[in-house]
Amino acid sequence: MSKPKQIAIYGKGGIGKSTTTSNIAAALAEAGYRVVQIGCDPKSDSTNTLRRGNYLPTVLDSTRDGEKVRLEDISVVGFKGVVCIEAGGPVPGVGCAGRGINAAVSLLQDLHLFEEYKPDFVLYDVLGDVVCGGFAVPIREGLADKVYVVSSSDFMAIYAANNLFKAITKYASTGGARLGGIIANSLNAPYAKSLIDDFAEQTGAIVTGYVPRSLTVAQSELYGKTVIEAQPDSAQADVYRKLAQRIIEDAETVVPLPMNVTELRDWARKWGDQILRIEQGEVLEQASI
Amino acid sequence: MSLLNKKTSLIREKRLQAISAYYGSTELLLNENIKEGQFLQRVRTFSQETASDILYALNVVSTIPESAIVIHGAAGCGAGRLSLDLTDNNDGKWAVTNLNERDSIMGSDVKLREAIKQVYKLHHPKIVFVISTPIVAINNDDIETVVEELTDELGISIVPVYSDGFRSKIGTTGYDIVSHSIAKYILKRDSTIKNEAPKANYVNLLSVSENEADLQEVNRLLQELGLNTNVFPRYADLENIQNVKNASFSISINPDEADYPGKIFETDFQIPYIQSVLPLGIAHTSQWITDISIATGHKTEALELISREKEKLTELLKKRKFNKQKVFISLTPAYAIAVYDLLVELGFEVVGIKLSYIDQLHFGFVEKLKTERPDLALLVGEGQLFEEENLIQKVNPEIYIGGKGGDFAVPIRNGIPVINIDSIQIIGFNGVINFVEKIGRSLANTSFTQLLAQNETRTYTNGWINKSTNWFIKKEVK
């Protein structure tokens, strides 16, 4: 592959975005691809499970002293050759993290990251809600080709996904990234799959994969590894492999149609009623129990 | 309710419902808004540069003796202070933190700390002012912690001035911010300043932008009444600032500019505030003296003083007769109001008024204009020379009265002689003499201005000059 596939993965904080991204990265690497994962979150914990405990100074930390930064100073080669980079940010409570993402991404371009590593895939793991222009950098300016959004069936996660769709719609006409699909994560409740399917249908999006909630994930994280590395034979590892395969094969992208505030509210209310009925034992056509 | 508990003063648009864009009749201005007790804010869809609150703030703090300034922002923000060095012969005790992209991401407290320590080491000031700029305001960067730490460490007063350059379109907001900061970070914080019983006949003279000659005239008049003054904030040293709490009254010179410090001292330190008119012109100066004398109990002295001073002026005014010459006024509101009355009294015809802004304090003036001169349209806006030129070419004045930070390019290239009130001592009874002499001289020989105008190329096309002055001033659609 000459030009790397650049993929941005967004989603509400705590939804399992970094876990999913790292497992996809690990699965891609396992399949023989050259992968770079860039954590675009000031918390800088995106690549923890890929690095085998190796210390990785963030891009912004390295620029702090004003000295010339080399690519090897800010990257670590992790599981199966995955190149790990963390954009980083200011210490909590000061500065501007959004501007930080912007500056870090520019610096990576200046350092000829892609020419140097010649990756097949670049994964940007971006802080959840698009809170300002800085966090939209991977979507804008044609940096990423495709955006995936990680969402659970919780309303707040759906809400954040809908917001991200707004950002994609805004920039799509000027060469911004388009939506690859929704990665449904932490599926637990009986109605979760139907709810996400319905959200995708309402917004013209595709569901790329379903990741059930699993103890394997929590366990692997505690060992500081991805599921692919820690428990390669588990069913959960196969889930991630399938997901990675979809991402390799996926050619189709869409510009989603985000719901407006009232549409989203009405849609949520409808599901509220439906869930209540499920709880009360009614069996509905759509509900995949 | 304490005003000083707030981080900084409200912007003028919120505090006094000030508006910064209008052109049209006084009747419309009053009719469309009076119900809500405020004028209707408009927007300029095209606007020229204006001085921001940061420049106004720098203007005041630069006059404070034994102080140094740290401009907390990008290197270019230092240009505002540099311009004062070039024009006013200041002593240059200032530094800029030179913030760059990295600081905007990581926070800028390290550089601020270093800059304050540097200016302290170099100049040993008693007060350091930290002037905040847009970059710090947008990032909401922390200044407070550095100020707290270094106040203890260096044992001097460090005063953060939270100007930002963009929230308010009215530069005077910067004056309010400075008063707020000094009161909050020196007067309120310093527990060593004791609240003594107010000293009789000792008053705070609230001066924000007056020149030294004008201050002398004001002081002369107040001394005649038997009052000793403590000036604040312009030219006020640390001792003056600490003495604020000992005064029995605060007195305004310019009621627009003194309004905020007057209110702070009244609400937070229980010092009664006497707000009067600007003492410019015979009627207004008399009014100002009367208002003060009633509050301070010097009525007899006031009556004597006024009649004595008026007598001196009668002879002069008899000699100087003006014959309905057409005047254009471009000033800040308090000055425009006073100058308008003085010009009418002297026999001029005012053909155009441009005010830098207008707010709740100026309803009376607009109402008066509506009655006396319903034909006269008002232009409101700071700077905006393109509109001023458009209007001046329509009303054809013979003389132009401006100043208070105004720009004189427009009248000069139109061959109209200019009276810059900043360059003359205009306040008080003596100010009347100076003003009348200056205006007389300017009208007697206009050849210099005409020569300048002959050598000017036209700045604007007929297309713009023929348009209505309010072409770019629109009601906001919400």
Coordinates of C-alpha atoms in Angstrom, one line a residue, chain A residues 64-169:
Chain A
R64 CA 8.3 21.8 26.3
D65 CA 12.0 22.3 26.6
G66 CA 12.1 24.0 23.3
E67 CA 14.7 21.6 22.0
K68 CA 14.5 20.0 18.6
V69 CA 12.4 16.9 18.7
R70 CA 13.2 13.7 16.8
L71 CA 10.6 11.1 15.8
E72 CA 12.3 8.4 17.9
D73 CA 12.0 10.6 21.0
I74 CA 8.3 10.6 20.9
S75 CA 7.4 7.1 19.6
V76 CA 7.7 3.6 21.0
V77 CA 7.4 0.4 19.0
G78 CA 4.9 -1.8 20.8
F79 CA 3.1 -5.1 20.2
K80 CA 3.9 -6.6 16.8
G81 CA 5.5 -3.4 15.6
V82 CA 2.7 -1.0 16.3
V83 CA 4.2 2.5 16.5
C84 CA 2.7 4.3 19.5
I85 CA 2.6 8.0 19.8
E86 CA 0.8 10.2 22.3
A87 CA 0.0 13.8 21.5
G88 CA -0.3 14.8 25.1
G89 CA -1.4 18.1 26.5
P90 CA -0.9 20.7 29.2
V91 CA -1.0 19.7 32.9
P92 CA -4.7 19.6 34.0
G93 CA -6.2 23.0 34.7
V94 CA -4.0 25.2 32.5
G95 CA -3.4 25.9 28.9
C96 CA -5.5 24.7 26.0
A97 CA -5.6 21.0 25.1
G98 CA -7.4 21.6 21.8
R99 CA -4.6 23.8 20.6
G100 CA -2.3 21.1 21.8
I101 CA -3.8 18.4 19.5
N102 CA -3.5 20.9 16.7
A103 CA 0.2 21.6 17.4
A104 CA 1.1 17.9 17.9
V105 CA -0.5 16.8 14.7
S106 CA 1.3 19.6 12.8
L107 CA 4.6 18.5 14.4
L108 CA 4.1 14.9 13.4
Q109 CA 3.7 16.1 9.8
D110 CA 6.8 18.2 10.0
L111 CA 8.7 15.2 11.3
H112 CA 7.6 13.2 8.2
L113 CA 6.1 10.4 10.3
F114 CA 4.4 8.7 7.4
E115 CA 7.5 8.8 5.1
E116 CA 9.6 7.5 8.0
Y117 CA 7.4 4.5 9.0
K118 CA 5.5 3.9 5.8
P119 CA 2.5 2.6 7.7
D120 CA -0.5 0.8 6.1
F121 CA -2.8 2.1 8.8
V122 CA -2.7 5.2 11.0
L123 CA -5.2 5.2 13.8
Y124 CA -6.1 8.5 15.6
D125 CA -7.7 7.8 19.0
V126 CA -9.4 11.1 19.7
L127 CA -10.9 12.5 22.9
G128 CA -14.7 11.9 23.0
D129 CA -16.9 14.8 22.4
V130 CA -15.8 17.2 19.8
V131 CA -15.4 20.1 22.3
C132 CA -13.6 22.6 20.1
G133 CA -11.8 23.1 16.8
G134 CA -8.7 21.4 18.1
F135 CA -10.3 18.1 18.6
A136 CA -11.8 18.2 15.1
V137 CA -8.3 18.5 13.6
P138 CA -8.2 14.8 12.5
I139 CA -11.5 15.2 10.7
R140 CA -10.7 18.5 9.1
E141 CA -8.1 19.2 6.5
G142 CA -8.3 15.8 5.0
L143 CA -6.0 14.2 7.6
A144 CA -8.1 11.2 8.2
D145 CA -10.1 9.5 5.4
K146 CA -12.5 7.7 7.6
V147 CA -14.1 8.2 11.0
Y148 CA -15.4 5.5 13.3
V149 CA -17.4 6.4 16.3
V150 CA -17.5 4.1 19.3
S151 CA -20.8 4.1 21.2
S152 CA -22.6 2.1 23.8
S153 CA -26.3 2.1 24.1
D154 CA -26.3 4.7 26.8
F155 CA -28.0 7.9 25.8
M156 CA -25.0 10.1 26.6
A157 CA -22.8 8.0 24.3
I158 CA -25.4 8.3 21.5
Y159 CA -25.6 12.0 22.1
A160 CA -21.9 12.4 21.7
A161 CA -22.0 10.3 18.6
N162 CA -24.7 12.5 17.2
N163 CA -22.5 15.5 17.9
L164 CA -19.6 14.0 16.1
F165 CA -21.9 13.4 13.1
K166 CA -22.6 17.2 13.2
A167 CA -18.8 17.9 13.0
I168 CA -18.4 15.3 10.1
T169 CA -21.3 16.9 8.2

